Coordinates of C-alpha atoms in Angstrom, one line a residue:
Chain U
X1 CA 63.6 58.0 56.1
X2 CA 64.2 57.2 59.8
X3 CA 64.2 53.5 59.2
X4 CA 66.7 53.9 56.3
X5 CA 69.1 55.8 58.6
X6 CA 68.6 53.1 61.3
X7 CA 69.3 50.4 58.8
X8 CA 72.5 52.1 57.6
X9 CA 73.6 52.5 61.2
X10 CA 73.1 48.8 61.9
X11 CA 75.0 47.8 58.7
X12 CA 77.9 50.1 59.7
X13 CA 78.1 48.7 63.2
X14 CA 77.9 45.1 61.9
X15 CA 80.7 45.8 59.4
X16 CA 82.9 47.4 62.1
X17 CA 82.2 44.4 64.4
X18 CA 83.1 41.9 61.6
X19 CA 86.4 43.7 61.0
X20 CA 87.5 43.4 64.7
X21 CA 89.8 40.7 65.8
X22 CA 88.1 38.2 68.1
X23 CA 90.2 39.4 71.1
X24 CA 89.0 43.0 70.5
X25 CA 85.4 41.7 70.2
X26 CA 85.9 40.2 73.7
X27 CA 87.1 43.5 75.0
X28 CA 84.1 45.2 73.4
X29 CA 81.6 42.7 74.9
X30 CA 83.3 43.2 78.3
X31 CA 83.3 47.0 78.0
X32 CA 79.6 47.1 77.0
X33 CA 78.7 44.8 79.9
X34 CA 80.5 47.0 82.4
X35 CA 79.0 50.2 80.9
X36 CA 75.5 48.7 81.1
X37 CA 76.0 47.7 84.7
X38 CA 77.6 51.1 85.7
X39 CA 75.2 53.4 83.8
X40 CA 71.9 51.6 84.1
X41 CA 72.7 50.0 87.5
X42 CA 71.9 46.7 85.8
X43 CA 71.5 43.8 88.3
X44 CA 72.7 40.5 86.9
X45 CA 71.5 37.5 89.0
X46 CA 73.3 34.3 89.5
Chain Q
X1 CA 76.4 37.9 56.8
X2 CA 73.3 37.5 58.7
X3 CA 73.3 37.8 62.5
X4 CA 70.3 35.5 62.6
X5 CA 72.5 32.5 61.7
X6 CA 74.2 32.8 65.1
X7 CA 70.9 32.6 67.0
X8 CA 70.2 28.9 67.1
X9 CA 73.7 28.1 68.4
X10 CA 73.7 31.0 70.9
X11 CA 70.3 29.7 72.1
X12 CA 71.9 26.2 72.5
X13 CA 74.8 27.7 74.5
X14 CA 72.3 29.6 76.7
X15 CA 70.2 26.5 77.3
X16 CA 73.2 24.5 78.2
X17 CA 74.4 27.2 80.6
X18 CA 71.0 27.4 82.4
X19 CA 70.8 23.6 82.5
X20 CA 74.4 23.4 84.0
X21 CA 73.5 26.0 86.6
X22 CA 70.2 24.1 87.5
X23 CA 72.1 20.8 87.9
X24 CA 74.5 22.6 90.3
X25 CA 71.7 24.0 92.3
X26 CA 69.8 20.7 92.5
X27 CA 72.5 18.0 92.5
X28 CA 75.6 20.0 93.6
X29 CA 77.9 19.2 90.7
X30 CA 80.1 22.0 89.6
X31 CA 78.3 24.0 86.9
X32 CA 81.5 24.6 84.8
X33 CA 82.3 20.9 84.6
X34 CA 78.6 20.1 83.9
X35 CA 78.7 22.7 81.1
X36 CA 81.7 21.0 79.5
X37 CA 80.1 17.6 79.9
X38 CA 76.8 18.8 78.2
X39 CA 78.8 20.1 75.2
X40 CA 80.8 16.9 75.1
X41 CA 77.7 14.8 75.1
X42 CA 76.1 16.9 72.3
X43 CA 79.1 16.7 70.1
X44 CA 79.8 13.0 70.6
X45 CA 76.4 11.4 71.1
X46 CA 74.4 13.2 68.3
X47 CA 76.9 15.6 66.7
X48 CA 76.6 19.3 66.5
X49 CA 73.9 20.1 63.9
X50 CA 75.1 22.4 61.1
X51 CA 72.6 25.2 62.0
X52 CA 74.0 25.4 65.6
X53 CA 77.6 25.6 64.6
X54 CA 78.0 29.4 63.8
X55 CA 76.5 30.3 67.2
X56 CA 78.4 27.6 69.2
X57 CA 81.7 28.6 67.5
X58 CA 81.4 32.0 69.3
X59 CA 82.4 30.3 72.6
X60 CA 85.9 31.7 72.6
X61 CA 84.5 35.2 72.3
X62 CA 82.5 34.7 75.5
X63 CA 85.6 33.1 77.3
X64 CA 87.6 36.2 76.4
X65 CA 84.9 38.6 77.5
X66 CA 84.5 36.7 80.8
X67 CA 88.3 37.0 81.4
X68 CA 88.1 40.7 80.7
X69 CA 85.3 41.1 83.2
X70 CA 87.2 39.0 85.8
X71 CA 89.6 41.9 86.0
X72 CA 87.0 43.9 87.9
X73 CA 87.0 41.5 90.8
X74 CA 90.8 41.8 91.3
X75 CA 92.9 44.7 92.6
X76 CA 96.6 45.5 91.8
X77 CA 97.3 44.9 95.5
X78 CA 96.1 41.2 95.2
X79 CA 98.1 40.8 91.9
X80 CA 101.3 42.3 93.3
X81 CA 101.1 40.3 96.5
X82 CA 102.4 37.1 95.0
X83 CA 102.4 38.2 91.3
X84 CA 106.2 38.5 91.0
X85 CA 106.9 35.0 92.2
X86 CA 104.1 33.6 90.0
X87 CA 105.6 35.4 86.9
X88 CA 108.9 33.7 87.6
X89 CA 107.3 30.3 87.9
X90 CA 105.4 31.0 84.7
X91 CA 108.5 31.8 82.7
X92 CA 110.5 29.0 84.3
X93 CA 107.8 26.3 83.7
X94 CA 107.1 27.5 80.1
X95 CA 110.8 27.4 79.2
X96 CA 111.2 24.0 80.9
X97 CA 108.2 22.5 79.0
X98 CA 109.4 23.8 75.6
X99 CA 112.9 22.5 76.2
X100 CA 111.7 19.1 77.4
X101 CA 109.3 18.6 74.4
X102 CA 112.0 19.7 71.9
X103 CA 114.6 17.5 73.5
X104 CA 112.3 14.4 73.6
X105 CA 110.9 15.0 70.1
X106 CA 114.2 15.5 68.4
X107 CA 116.7 13.4 70.3
X108 CA 114.7 10.6 71.9
X109 CA 111.7 9.9 69.6
X110 CA 113.1 11.3 66.3
X111 CA 110.0 13.3 65.3
X112 CA 110.3 15.9 62.5
X113 CA 111.7 19.3 63.8
X114 CA 108.6 21.2 62.9
X115 CA 106.2 18.8 64.6
X116 CA 108.4 18.9 67.7
X117 CA 108.3 22.7 67.7
X118 CA 104.5 22.7 67.3
X119 CA 104.1 20.3 70.2
X120 CA 106.5 22.4 72.3
X121 CA 104.6 25.6 71.6
X122 CA 101.2 24.0 72.2
X123 CA 102.2 22.5 75.5
X124 CA 104.4 25.4 76.7
X125 CA 102.2 28.3 75.9
X126 CA 98.5 28.3 75.0
X127 CA 97.3 25.1 73.3
X128 CA 96.0 25.1 69.8
X129 CA 96.3 28.9 69.4
X130 CA 100.1 28.6 70.0
X131 CA 100.3 25.7 67.6
X132 CA 98.6 27.7 64.8
X133 CA 100.7 30.9 65.6
X134 CA 104.0 29.0 65.5
X135 CA 103.0 26.9 62.5
X136 CA 102.7 30.1 60.4
X137 CA 106.2 31.2 61.6
X138 CA 108.0 27.9 60.8
X139 CA 106.1 26.9 57.7
X140 CA 104.8 23.7 59.2
X141 CA 102.9 21.3 57.0
X142 CA 99.1 20.9 57.3
X143 CA 99.2 17.3 58.7
X144 CA 101.8 18.4 61.3
X145 CA 99.4 21.2 62.5
X146 CA 96.5 18.7 62.7
X147 CA 98.6 16.2 64.6
X148 CA 99.9 18.8 67.1
X149 CA 96.4 20.3 67.6
X150 CA 94.8 16.9 68.1
X151 CA 97.5 16.0 70.7
X152 CA 96.9 19.3 72.6
X153 CA 93.2 18.7 72.6
X154 CA 93.7 15.1 73.9
X155 CA 95.6 16.4 76.9
X156 CA 93.0 19.2 77.4
X157 CA 90.4 16.5 77.8
X158 CA 92.5 14.4 80.1
X159 CA 93.7 17.3 82.3
X160 CA 90.1 18.7 82.8
X161 CA 89.3 15.4 84.5
X162 CA 92.7 14.6 86.3
X163 CA 93.6 18.1 87.7
X164 CA 90.5 18.5 89.9
X165 CA 90.9 15.0 91.3
X166 CA 94.6 15.5 92.1
X167 CA 93.9 18.9 93.6
X168 CA 91.3 17.5 95.9
X169 CA 93.4 14.4 96.8
X170 CA 96.4 16.5 97.7
X171 CA 94.2 19.2 99.4
X172 CA 96.0 22.0 97.6
X173 CA 95.4 25.6 98.6
X174 CA 93.5 27.9 96.3
X175 CA 96.6 29.8 95.2
X176 CA 98.8 26.7 94.6
X177 CA 96.1 24.8 92.7
X178 CA 95.2 27.8 90.6
X179 CA 98.7 28.7 89.6
X180 CA 99.6 25.1 89.1
X181 CA 96.8 24.6 86.6
X182 CA 97.6 28.0 85.0
X183 CA 101.3 27.1 84.4
X184 CA 101.1 23.5 83.5
X185 CA 97.7 22.8 81.7
X186 CA 97.5 23.7 78.0
X187 CA 94.5 25.6 76.7
X188 CA 93.0 28.7 78.4
X189 CA 89.4 27.3 78.5
X190 CA 90.2 24.2 80.5
X191 CA 92.5 26.1 82.8
X192 CA 89.8 28.6 83.7
X193 CA 87.2 25.8 84.1
X194 CA 89.2 23.6 86.5
X195 CA 90.4 26.7 88.4
X196 CA 86.9 28.0 89.1
X197 CA 85.7 24.5 89.7
X198 CA 88.2 24.3 92.6
X199 CA 87.3 27.7 94.0
X200 CA 86.7 31.4 93.0
X201 CA 90.3 32.4 94.2
X202 CA 91.8 29.3 92.5
X203 CA 90.0 30.3 89.3
X204 CA 91.4 33.9 89.5
X205 CA 95.0 32.7 90.0
X206 CA 94.6 30.1 87.3
X207 CA 93.5 32.7 84.8
X208 CA 96.1 35.2 85.8
X209 CA 98.9 32.6 85.5
X210 CA 97.6 31.5 82.2
X211 CA 97.2 35.0 80.8
X212 CA 100.9 35.7 81.7
X213 CA 101.8 32.5 79.9
X214 CA 99.7 33.5 76.8
X215 CA 101.4 36.9 76.7
X216 CA 104.7 35.0 76.0
X217 CA 103.4 33.8 72.7
X218 CA 104.8 36.7 70.6
X219 CA 108.3 36.1 72.0
X220 CA 108.1 32.4 71.4
X221 CA 106.8 32.9 67.8
X222 CA 109.7 35.3 67.1
X223 CA 112.3 32.9 68.7
X224 CA 111.0 30.0 66.5
X225 CA 110.8 32.1 63.4
X226 CA 114.3 33.3 63.9
X227 CA 115.6 29.8 64.5
X228 CA 113.9 28.3 61.4
X229 CA 114.9 31.4 59.3
X230 CA 118.6 30.5 59.9
X231 CA 118.0 27.1 58.4
X232 CA 116.1 28.7 55.4
X233 CA 112.7 27.1 56.1
X234 CA 110.9 30.2 57.3
X235 CA 111.0 34.0 56.7
X236 CA 112.5 36.4 59.2
X237 CA 110.0 37.7 61.8
X238 CA 109.3 41.4 62.3
X239 CA 108.8 43.3 65.6
X240 CA 105.2 43.6 64.6
X241 CA 104.8 39.9 65.2
X242 CA 105.0 40.6 68.9
X243 CA 101.9 42.8 68.7
X244 CA 100.1 40.6 66.2
X245 CA 100.4 37.5 68.4
X246 CA 99.7 39.3 71.7
X247 CA 96.3 38.3 73.2
X248 CA 94.5 41.6 73.2
X249 CA 91.9 40.7 75.7
X250 CA 94.6 40.8 78.3
X251 CA 94.6 44.6 77.8
X252 CA 90.9 44.7 78.7
X253 CA 91.5 42.6 81.7
X254 CA 94.3 44.9 82.9
X255 CA 92.1 48.0 82.3
X256 CA 89.4 46.5 84.6
X257 CA 92.0 45.6 87.2
X258 CA 93.1 49.2 87.2
X259 CA 89.5 50.6 87.4
X260 CA 88.7 48.2 90.3
X261 CA 91.9 49.2 92.1
X262 CA 90.9 52.8 91.8
X263 CA 87.6 52.0 93.5
X264 CA 85.5 53.0 90.5
X265 CA 82.9 50.2 91.1
X266 CA 80.4 49.9 94.0
X267 CA 80.1 46.5 95.7
X268 CA 76.7 46.0 94.0
X269 CA 78.3 46.8 90.6
X270 CA 81.1 44.4 91.3
X271 CA 78.7 41.6 92.3
X272 CA 76.8 42.1 89.0
X273 CA 80.1 42.1 87.0
X274 CA 81.1 38.9 88.8
X275 CA 77.8 37.3 88.0
X276 CA 78.1 38.4 84.4
X277 CA 81.5 36.7 84.0
X278 CA 80.2 33.5 85.7
X279 CA 77.5 33.4 83.0
X280 CA 79.9 34.1 80.2
X281 CA 82.2 31.3 81.4
X282 CA 79.3 28.8 81.6
X283 CA 78.3 29.8 78.0
X284 CA 81.9 29.4 76.8
X285 CA 82.3 26.0 78.5
X286 CA 79.3 24.5 76.8
X287 CA 81.0 25.4 73.5
X288 CA 84.3 24.2 74.7
X289 CA 82.8 20.8 75.5
X290 CA 81.6 20.4 71.9
X291 CA 85.3 20.8 70.8
X292 CA 86.3 17.6 72.6
X293 CA 85.5 15.1 69.8
X294 CA 86.5 11.5 70.5
X295 CA 86.8 10.7 66.8
X296 CA 89.4 13.5 66.3
X297 CA 91.3 12.5 69.5
X298 CA 91.7 9.0 68.2
X299 CA 93.7 10.4 65.3
X300 CA 96.4 11.5 67.6
X301 CA 99.7 9.7 66.9
X302 CA 101.1 7.6 69.8
X303 CA 104.6 9.1 69.7
X304 CA 103.6 12.8 69.8
X305 CA 101.2 11.9 72.6
X306 CA 104.0 10.2 74.5
X307 CA 106.3 13.1 74.1
X308 CA 103.7 15.6 75.4
X309 CA 102.7 13.2 78.2
X310 CA 106.3 13.0 79.5
X311 CA 106.7 16.8 79.2
X312 CA 103.4 17.4 81.0
X313 CA 104.4 15.0 83.9
X314 CA 107.8 16.8 84.3
X315 CA 106.3 20.4 84.1
X316 CA 103.4 19.5 86.3
X317 CA 105.6 17.8 89.0
X318 CA 108.3 20.5 89.0
X319 CA 105.7 23.4 89.1
X320 CA 103.7 21.7 91.9
X321 CA 106.8 21.1 94.0
X322 CA 108.0 24.7 93.4
X323 CA 104.6 26.2 94.2
X324 CA 104.2 24.1 97.3
X325 CA 107.6 25.3 98.6
X326 CA 106.9 28.9 97.7
X327 CA 103.3 29.1 99.0
X328 CA 102.8 26.0 101.2
X329 CA 100.0 23.6 100.3

């Protein structure tokens, strides 16, 4: 049951992602990266 | 659509990025230029395998995301310091480039009107994206689009090599080199690459100048569509065209400039964001290198290439002199 719900969630996210223009996908990647760095204090090495 | 089909290409981009960084650390060559060279060698020596293509074709997504993140390392204060003058130079050089290409194409070399307009948009605004956007508005033919796109890509390849050499020979300052590349080179990827290859500050100014130029695409598409609609070869544009053609990642970039200006990020967070966009740029440039394909460049017509070369020389010289007067070398 749990896995079905998870699968549906993944399908929904993938479908939303595919509908986005590439520019908005870039904004989403940027926003997700900033959120991960800010919330989890993620350290990205260079 | 399976996400798994992107994995091989993404792994190739990541491998190229790590290799480019390793070459920089060991030999000292700039990692962005090495990344482009790796992609170029892959595409032209062995060809990009089919199973790598979906992942490698995501490189523009990573370039856009990198530009969005770059906003966090800038503040409104920095932008406003010389931003007004830069904006004037952007509008001036863009207008000059479009007019020179149109004039040469129609009156000197006798190219078809549509091909001249595609070349003008590609050299004046944002490379192949502008060619495609204007092509839709003026009902250009398929072969004209291919010709114009190949010409723009040819000069992308040339300017990636020539601009850093000229910048070093002339000892240009970071701001002058960055804005010069941003206002006179063609596509966004090469502009960002040569800017950051010169220096961090040059890369930021190159990107900002280029984004301002890209933001003009909607207005240029409307102007062309209106012009061709009068002659009956295209439909009338709507105001919606302005929004449709606007590069949306600029909004993400501006949002991060605003957040950084408000002091939302700690210095550790800013360092991580900076490292993240550096990685995204290297990923993107490995993919960009694969787009420079010698076989396609050879299909460029001599006359379109000559028109664009002359316009590039004029725009490049005028902008360099103007920027040197405004900001000093």
